PDB file of C-alpha atoms in Angstrom:
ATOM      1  CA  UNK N   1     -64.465 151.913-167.868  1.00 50.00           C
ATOM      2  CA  UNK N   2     -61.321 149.598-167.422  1.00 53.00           C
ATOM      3  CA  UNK N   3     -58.243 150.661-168.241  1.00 51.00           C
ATOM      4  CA  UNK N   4     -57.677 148.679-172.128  1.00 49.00           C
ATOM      5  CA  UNK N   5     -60.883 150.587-172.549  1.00 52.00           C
ATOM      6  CA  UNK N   6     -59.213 154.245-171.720  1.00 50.00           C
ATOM      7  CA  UNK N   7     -56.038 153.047-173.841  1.00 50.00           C
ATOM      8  CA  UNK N   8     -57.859 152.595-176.639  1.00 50.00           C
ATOM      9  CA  UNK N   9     -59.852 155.660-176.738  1.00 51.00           C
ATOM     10  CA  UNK N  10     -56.617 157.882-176.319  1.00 50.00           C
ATOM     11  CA  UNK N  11     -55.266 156.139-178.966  1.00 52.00           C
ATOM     12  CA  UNK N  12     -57.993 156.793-181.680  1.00 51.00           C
ATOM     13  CA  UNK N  13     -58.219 159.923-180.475  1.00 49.00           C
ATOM     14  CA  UNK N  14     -54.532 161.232-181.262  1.00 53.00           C
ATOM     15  CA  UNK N  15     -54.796 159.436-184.645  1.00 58.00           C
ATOM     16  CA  UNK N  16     -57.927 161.309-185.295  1.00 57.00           C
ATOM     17  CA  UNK N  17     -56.076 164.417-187.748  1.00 62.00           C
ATOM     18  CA  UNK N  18     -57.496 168.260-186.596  1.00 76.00           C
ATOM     19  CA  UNK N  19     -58.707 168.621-190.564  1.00 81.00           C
ATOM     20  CA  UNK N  20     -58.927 172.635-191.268  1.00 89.00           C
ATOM     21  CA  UNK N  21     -63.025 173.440-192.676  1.00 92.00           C
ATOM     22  CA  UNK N  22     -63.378 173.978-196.733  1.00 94.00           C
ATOM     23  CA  UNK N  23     -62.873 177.401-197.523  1.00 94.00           C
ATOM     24  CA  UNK N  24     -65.451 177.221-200.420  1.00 93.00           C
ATOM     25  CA  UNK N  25     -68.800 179.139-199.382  1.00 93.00           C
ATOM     26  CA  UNK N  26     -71.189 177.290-197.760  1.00 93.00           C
ATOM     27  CA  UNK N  27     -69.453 174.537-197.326  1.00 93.00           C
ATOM     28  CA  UNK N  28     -68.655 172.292-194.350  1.00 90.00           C
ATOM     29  CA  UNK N  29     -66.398 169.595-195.202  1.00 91.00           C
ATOM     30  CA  UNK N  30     -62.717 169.228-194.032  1.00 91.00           C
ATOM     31  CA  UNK N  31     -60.447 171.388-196.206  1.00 90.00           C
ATOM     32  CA  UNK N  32     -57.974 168.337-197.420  1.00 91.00           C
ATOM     33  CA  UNK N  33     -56.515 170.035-200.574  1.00 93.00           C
ATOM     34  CA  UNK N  34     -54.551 172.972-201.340  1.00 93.00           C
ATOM     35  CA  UNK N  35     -55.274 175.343-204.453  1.00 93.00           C
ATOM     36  CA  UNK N  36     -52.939 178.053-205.520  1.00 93.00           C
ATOM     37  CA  UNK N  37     -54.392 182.127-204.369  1.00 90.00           C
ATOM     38  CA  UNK N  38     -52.460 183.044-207.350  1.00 87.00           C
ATOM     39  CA  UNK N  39     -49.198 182.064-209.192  1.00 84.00           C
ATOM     40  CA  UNK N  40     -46.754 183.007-207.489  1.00 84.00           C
ATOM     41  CA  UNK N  41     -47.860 180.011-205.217  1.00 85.00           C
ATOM     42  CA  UNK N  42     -46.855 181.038-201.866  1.00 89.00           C
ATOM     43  CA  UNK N  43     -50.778 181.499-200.248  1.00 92.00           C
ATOM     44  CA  UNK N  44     -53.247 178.586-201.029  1.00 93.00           C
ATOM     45  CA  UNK N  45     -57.083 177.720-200.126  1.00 93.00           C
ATOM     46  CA  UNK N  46     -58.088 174.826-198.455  1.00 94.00           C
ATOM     47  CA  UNK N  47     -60.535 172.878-200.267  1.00 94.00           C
ATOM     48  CA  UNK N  48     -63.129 169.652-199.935  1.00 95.00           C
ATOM     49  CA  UNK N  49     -62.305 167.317-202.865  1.00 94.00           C
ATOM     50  CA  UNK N  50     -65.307 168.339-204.854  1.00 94.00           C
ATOM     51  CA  UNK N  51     -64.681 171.886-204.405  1.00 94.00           C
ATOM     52  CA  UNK N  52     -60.535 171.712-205.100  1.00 93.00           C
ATOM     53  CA  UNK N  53     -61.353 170.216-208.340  1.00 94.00           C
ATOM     54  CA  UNK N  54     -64.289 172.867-209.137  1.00 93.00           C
ATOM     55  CA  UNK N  55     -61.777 175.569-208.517  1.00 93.00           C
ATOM     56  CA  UNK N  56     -59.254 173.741-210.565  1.00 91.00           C
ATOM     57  CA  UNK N  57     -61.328 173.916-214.329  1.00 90.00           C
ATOM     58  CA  UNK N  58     -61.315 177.791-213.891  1.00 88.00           C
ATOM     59  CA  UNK N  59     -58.429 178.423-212.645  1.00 86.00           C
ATOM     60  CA  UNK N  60     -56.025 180.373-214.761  1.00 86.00           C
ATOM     61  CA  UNK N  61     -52.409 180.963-214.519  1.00 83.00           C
ATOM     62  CA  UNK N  62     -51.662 183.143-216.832  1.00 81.00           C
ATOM     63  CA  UNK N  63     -55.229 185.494-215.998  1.00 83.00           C
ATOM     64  CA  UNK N  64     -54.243 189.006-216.161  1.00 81.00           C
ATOM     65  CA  UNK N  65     -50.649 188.681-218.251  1.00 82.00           C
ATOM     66  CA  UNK N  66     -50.357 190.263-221.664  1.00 85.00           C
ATOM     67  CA  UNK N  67     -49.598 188.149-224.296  1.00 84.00           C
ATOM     68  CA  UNK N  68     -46.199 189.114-224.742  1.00 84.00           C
ATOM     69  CA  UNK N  69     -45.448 188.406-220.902  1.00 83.00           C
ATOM     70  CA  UNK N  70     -47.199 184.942-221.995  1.00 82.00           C
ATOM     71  CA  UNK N  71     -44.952 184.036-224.609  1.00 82.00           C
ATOM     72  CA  UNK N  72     -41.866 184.814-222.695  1.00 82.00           C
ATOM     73  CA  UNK N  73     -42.825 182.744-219.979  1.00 80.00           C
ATOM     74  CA  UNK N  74     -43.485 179.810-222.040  1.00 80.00           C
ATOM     75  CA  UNK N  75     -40.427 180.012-223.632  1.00 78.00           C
ATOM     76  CA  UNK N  76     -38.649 180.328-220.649  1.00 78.00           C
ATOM     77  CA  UNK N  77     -40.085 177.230-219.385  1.00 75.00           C
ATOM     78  CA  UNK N  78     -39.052 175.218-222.302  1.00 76.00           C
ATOM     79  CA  UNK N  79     -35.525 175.632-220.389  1.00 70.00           C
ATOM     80  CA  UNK N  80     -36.578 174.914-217.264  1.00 73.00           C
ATOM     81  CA  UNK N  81     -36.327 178.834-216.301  1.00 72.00           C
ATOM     82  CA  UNK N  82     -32.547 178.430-216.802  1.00 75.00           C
ATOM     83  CA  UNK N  83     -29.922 180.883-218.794  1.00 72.00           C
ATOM     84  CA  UNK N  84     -29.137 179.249-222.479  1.00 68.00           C
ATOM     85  CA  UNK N  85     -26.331 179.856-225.079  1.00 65.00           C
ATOM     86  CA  UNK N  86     -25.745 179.323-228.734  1.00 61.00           C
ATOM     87  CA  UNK N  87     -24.761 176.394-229.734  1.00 57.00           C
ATOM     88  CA  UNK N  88     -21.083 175.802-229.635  1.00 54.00           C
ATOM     89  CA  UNK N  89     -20.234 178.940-227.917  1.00 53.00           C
ATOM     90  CA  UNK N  90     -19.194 179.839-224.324  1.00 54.00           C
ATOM     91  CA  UNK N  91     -19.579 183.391-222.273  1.00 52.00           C
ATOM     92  CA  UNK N  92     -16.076 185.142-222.886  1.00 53.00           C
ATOM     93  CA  UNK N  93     -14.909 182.569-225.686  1.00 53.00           C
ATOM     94  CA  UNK N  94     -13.742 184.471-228.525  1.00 52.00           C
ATOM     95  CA  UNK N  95     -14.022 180.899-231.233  1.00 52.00           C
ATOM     96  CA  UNK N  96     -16.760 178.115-230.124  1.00 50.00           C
ATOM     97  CA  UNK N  97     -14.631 175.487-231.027  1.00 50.00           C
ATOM     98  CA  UNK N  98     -11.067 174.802-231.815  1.00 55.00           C
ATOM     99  CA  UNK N  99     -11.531 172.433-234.534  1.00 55.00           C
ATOM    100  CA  UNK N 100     -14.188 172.067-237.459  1.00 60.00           C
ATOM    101  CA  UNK N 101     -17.748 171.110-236.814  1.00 58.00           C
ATOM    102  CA  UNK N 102     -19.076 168.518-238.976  1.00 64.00           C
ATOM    103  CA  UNK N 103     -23.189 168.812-239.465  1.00 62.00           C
ATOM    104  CA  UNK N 104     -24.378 166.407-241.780  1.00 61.00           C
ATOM    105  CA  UNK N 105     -27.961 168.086-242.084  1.00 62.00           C
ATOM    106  CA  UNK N 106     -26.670 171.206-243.030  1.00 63.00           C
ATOM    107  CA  UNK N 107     -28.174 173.351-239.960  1.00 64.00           C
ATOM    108  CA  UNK N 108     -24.360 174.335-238.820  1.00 64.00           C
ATOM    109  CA  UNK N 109     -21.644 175.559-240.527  1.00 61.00           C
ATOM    110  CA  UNK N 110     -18.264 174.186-239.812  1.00 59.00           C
ATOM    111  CA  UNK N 111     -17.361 176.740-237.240  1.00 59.00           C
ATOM    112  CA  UNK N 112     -20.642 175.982-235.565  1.00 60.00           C
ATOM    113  CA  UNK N 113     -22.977 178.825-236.539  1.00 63.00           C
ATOM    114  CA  UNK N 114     -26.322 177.931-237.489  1.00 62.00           C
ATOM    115  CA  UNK N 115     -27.097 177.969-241.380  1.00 60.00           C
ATOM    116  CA  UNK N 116     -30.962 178.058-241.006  1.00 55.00           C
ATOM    117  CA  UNK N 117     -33.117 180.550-239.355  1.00 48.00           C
ATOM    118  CA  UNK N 118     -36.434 179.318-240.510  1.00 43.00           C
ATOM    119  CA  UNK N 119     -39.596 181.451-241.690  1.00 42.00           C
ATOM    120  CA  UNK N 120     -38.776 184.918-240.692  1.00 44.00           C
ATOM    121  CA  UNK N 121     -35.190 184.391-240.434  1.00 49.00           C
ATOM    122  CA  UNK N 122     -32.462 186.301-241.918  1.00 54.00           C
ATOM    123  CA  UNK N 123     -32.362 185.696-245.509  1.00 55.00           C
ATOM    124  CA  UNK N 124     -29.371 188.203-246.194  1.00 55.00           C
ATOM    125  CA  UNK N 125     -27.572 186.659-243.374  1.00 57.00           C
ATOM    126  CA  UNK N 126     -27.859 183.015-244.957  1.00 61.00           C
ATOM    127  CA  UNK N 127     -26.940 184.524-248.529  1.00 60.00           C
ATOM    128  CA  UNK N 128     -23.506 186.043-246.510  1.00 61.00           C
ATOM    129  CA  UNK N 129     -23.009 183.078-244.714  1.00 62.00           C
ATOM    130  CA  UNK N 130     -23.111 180.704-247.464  1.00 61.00           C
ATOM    131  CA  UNK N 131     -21.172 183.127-249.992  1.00 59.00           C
ATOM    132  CA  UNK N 132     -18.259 182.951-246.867  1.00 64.00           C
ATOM    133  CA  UNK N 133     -18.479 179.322-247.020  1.00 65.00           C
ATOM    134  CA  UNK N 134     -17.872 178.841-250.890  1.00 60.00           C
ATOM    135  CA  UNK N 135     -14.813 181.404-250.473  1.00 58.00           C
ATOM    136  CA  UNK N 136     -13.896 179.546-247.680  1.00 60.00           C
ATOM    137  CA  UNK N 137     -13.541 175.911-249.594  1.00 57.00           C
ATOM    138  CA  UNK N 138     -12.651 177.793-253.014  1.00 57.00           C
ATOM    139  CA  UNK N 139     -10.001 178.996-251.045  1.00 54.00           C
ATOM    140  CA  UNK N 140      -9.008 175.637-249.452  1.00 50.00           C
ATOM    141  CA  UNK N 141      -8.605 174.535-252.766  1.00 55.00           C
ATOM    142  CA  UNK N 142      -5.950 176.889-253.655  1.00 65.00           C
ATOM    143  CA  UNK N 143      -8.325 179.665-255.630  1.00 76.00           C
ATOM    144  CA  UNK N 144      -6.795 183.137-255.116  1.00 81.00           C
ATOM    145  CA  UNK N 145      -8.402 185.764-253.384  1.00 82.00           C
ATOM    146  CA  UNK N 146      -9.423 187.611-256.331  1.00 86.00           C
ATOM    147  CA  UNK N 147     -11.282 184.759-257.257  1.00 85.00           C
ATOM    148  CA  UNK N 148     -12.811 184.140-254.316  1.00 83.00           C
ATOM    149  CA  UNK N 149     -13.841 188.031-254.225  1.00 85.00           C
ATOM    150  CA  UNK N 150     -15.449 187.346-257.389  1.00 86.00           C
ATOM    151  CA  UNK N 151     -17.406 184.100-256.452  1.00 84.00           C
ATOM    152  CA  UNK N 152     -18.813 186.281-253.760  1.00 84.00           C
ATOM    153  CA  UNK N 153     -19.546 189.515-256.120  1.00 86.00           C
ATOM    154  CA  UNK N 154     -21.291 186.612-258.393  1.00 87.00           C
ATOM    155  CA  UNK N 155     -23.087 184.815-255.600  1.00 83.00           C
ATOM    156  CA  UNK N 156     -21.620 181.773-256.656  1.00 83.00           C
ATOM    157  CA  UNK N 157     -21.594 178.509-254.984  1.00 78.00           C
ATOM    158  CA  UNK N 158     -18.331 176.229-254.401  1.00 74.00           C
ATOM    159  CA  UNK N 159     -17.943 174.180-257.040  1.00 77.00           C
ATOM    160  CA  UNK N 160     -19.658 175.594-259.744  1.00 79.00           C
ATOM    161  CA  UNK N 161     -19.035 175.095-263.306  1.00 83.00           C
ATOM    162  CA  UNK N 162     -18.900 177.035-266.789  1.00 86.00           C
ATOM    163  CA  UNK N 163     -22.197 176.985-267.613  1.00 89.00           C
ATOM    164  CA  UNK N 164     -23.415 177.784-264.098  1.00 88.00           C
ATOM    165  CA  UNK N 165     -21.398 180.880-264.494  1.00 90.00           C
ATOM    166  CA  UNK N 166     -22.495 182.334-267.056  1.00 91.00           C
ATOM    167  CA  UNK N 167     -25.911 181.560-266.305  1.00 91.00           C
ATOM    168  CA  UNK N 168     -25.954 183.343-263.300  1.00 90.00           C
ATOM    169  CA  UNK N 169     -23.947 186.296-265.331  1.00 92.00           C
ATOM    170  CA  UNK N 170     -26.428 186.590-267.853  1.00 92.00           C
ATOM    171  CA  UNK N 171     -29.267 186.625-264.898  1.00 91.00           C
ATOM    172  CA  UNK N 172     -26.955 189.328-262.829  1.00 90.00           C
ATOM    173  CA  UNK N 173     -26.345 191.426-266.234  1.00 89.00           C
ATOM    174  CA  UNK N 174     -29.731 191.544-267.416  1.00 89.00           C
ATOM    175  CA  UNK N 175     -31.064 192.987-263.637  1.00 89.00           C
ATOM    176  CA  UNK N 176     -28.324 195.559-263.199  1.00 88.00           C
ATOM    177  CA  UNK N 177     -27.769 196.834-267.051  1.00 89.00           C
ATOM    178  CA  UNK N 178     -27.907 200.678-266.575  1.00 85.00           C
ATOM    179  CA  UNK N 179     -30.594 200.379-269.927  1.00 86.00           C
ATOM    180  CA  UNK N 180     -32.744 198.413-267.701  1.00 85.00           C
ATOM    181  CA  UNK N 181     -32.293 200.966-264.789  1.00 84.00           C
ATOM    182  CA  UNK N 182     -32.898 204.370-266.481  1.00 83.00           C
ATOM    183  CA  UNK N 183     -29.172 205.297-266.084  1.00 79.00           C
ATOM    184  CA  UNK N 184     -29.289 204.507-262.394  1.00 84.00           C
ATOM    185  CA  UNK N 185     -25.392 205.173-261.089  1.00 87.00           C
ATOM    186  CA  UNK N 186     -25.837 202.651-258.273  1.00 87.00           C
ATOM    187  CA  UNK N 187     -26.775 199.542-261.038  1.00 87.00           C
ATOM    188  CA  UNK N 188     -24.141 200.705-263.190  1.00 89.00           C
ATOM    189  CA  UNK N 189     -21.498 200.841-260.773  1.00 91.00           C
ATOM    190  CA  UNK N 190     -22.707 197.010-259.682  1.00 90.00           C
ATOM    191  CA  UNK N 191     -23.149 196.417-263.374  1.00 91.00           C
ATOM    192  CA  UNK N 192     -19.347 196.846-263.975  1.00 92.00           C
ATOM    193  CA  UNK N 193     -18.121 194.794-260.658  1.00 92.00           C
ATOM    194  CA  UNK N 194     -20.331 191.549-262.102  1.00 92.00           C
ATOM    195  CA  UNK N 195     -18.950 192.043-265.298  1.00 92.00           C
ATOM    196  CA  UNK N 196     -14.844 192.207-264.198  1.00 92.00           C
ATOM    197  CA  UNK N 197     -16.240 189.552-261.628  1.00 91.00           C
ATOM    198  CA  UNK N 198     -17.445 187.553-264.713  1.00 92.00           C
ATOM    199  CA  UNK N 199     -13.914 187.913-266.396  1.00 92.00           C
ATOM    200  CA  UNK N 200     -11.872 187.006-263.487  1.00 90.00           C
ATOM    201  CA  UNK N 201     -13.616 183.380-262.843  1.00 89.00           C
ATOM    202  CA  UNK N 202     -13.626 182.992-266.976  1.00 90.00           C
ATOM    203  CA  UNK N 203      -9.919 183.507-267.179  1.00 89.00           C
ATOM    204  CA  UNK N 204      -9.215 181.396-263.850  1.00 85.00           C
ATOM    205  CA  UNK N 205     -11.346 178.561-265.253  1.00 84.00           C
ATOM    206  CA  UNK N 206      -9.648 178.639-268.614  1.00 86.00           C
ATOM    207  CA  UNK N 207      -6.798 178.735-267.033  1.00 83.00           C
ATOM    208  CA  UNK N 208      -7.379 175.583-265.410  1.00 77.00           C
ATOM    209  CA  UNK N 209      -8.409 173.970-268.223  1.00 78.00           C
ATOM    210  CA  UNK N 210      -5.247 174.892-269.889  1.00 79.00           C
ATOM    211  CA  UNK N 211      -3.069 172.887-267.254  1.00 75.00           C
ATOM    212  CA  UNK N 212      -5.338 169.778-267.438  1.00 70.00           C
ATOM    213  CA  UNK N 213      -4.954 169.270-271.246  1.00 69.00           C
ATOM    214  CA  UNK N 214      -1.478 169.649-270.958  1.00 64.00           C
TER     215      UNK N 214
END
């Protein structure tokens, strides 16, 4: 053997790779692939091709989570695994903003709370939230606070007009009426704050209409 011939056979030797044997049973091809032991993916098997992508179809992340644990996860990854806020608002902040926030769609108020919680959301929450947003404009608008007390006693929206009020008095009225409540001390009591409520917005708007006509 010459010496070009010795040269080459070192050479294809070192380029040959030491391949590790496939870890599936009964089987003796070189383990080229890596598949996860379990998911915290520190420890893997060594697998043929074949075999790596036989283990792949039953392999299963989330085996032996409860669903809960499942959801969680999920929704953690939707963030990357990474701490979120609300929107608008900063650990330690006492306001989100320093200004108004101007939302178009309607899904923020203008100090950057969300309106809309979807299906399952907080329906009493939205009703508060949008009765402290009509006081807030009423009030803008130079209403006084017993008005805007009343608007909210009312559930009234910002503007509203005549009719709409006493539509939605006759609705409130008819629901709390102590006749239609057996005497009930709690309706009555209600009964009688809608009904001064009622007054106070009837005399306000007539009183506006008196200073426009003259």
């Amino acid at each position: 053997m010459n010496r070009g011939q010795r040269n080459k056979r070192k050479t294809l030797y070192h380029e040959e790779p030491d391949l590790p044997v496939c870890e599936w049973p009964g089987c003796e091809g070189h383990g080229e692939f890596r598949a996860p032991k379990d998911r915290k993916l520190r420890e893997y098997y060594k697998f043929c091709l074949d075999h790596v992508r036989e283990y792949n179809k039953s392999w299963n992340y989330y085996e032996g989570m409860k669903a809960e644990d499942i959801e969680n996860d999920v929704r953690r990854d939707t963030h990357w695994q990474r701490p979120t806020w609300r929107f608008g608002h900063i650990r330690g902040a006492k306001k989100p903003f320093n200004f108004k926030f101007s939302d178009g769609f309607g899904f923020f108020n203008e100090d950057g709370d969300p309106t809309h919680h979807g299906p399952g959301g907080d329906p009493a929450g939205d009703r508060r939230r949008k009765s402290e947003d009509a006081q807030r404009r009423a009030g803008a608008m130079g209403m006084p606070s017993e008005q805007q007390q009343a608007m909210a006693t009312l559930d009234l929206p910002w503007p509203f007009s005549k009719d709409e009020l006493k539509s939605k008095y006759k609705a409130l009225s008819k629901k709390y009426h102590p006749d239609a409540n057996g005497g009930d001390k709690v309706a009555e009591e209600r009964f009688k704050k809608i009904s001064a409520a009622y007054s106070s917005l009837m005399r306000y708007i007539r009183d506006l209409e008196a200073r426009v006509s003259t």
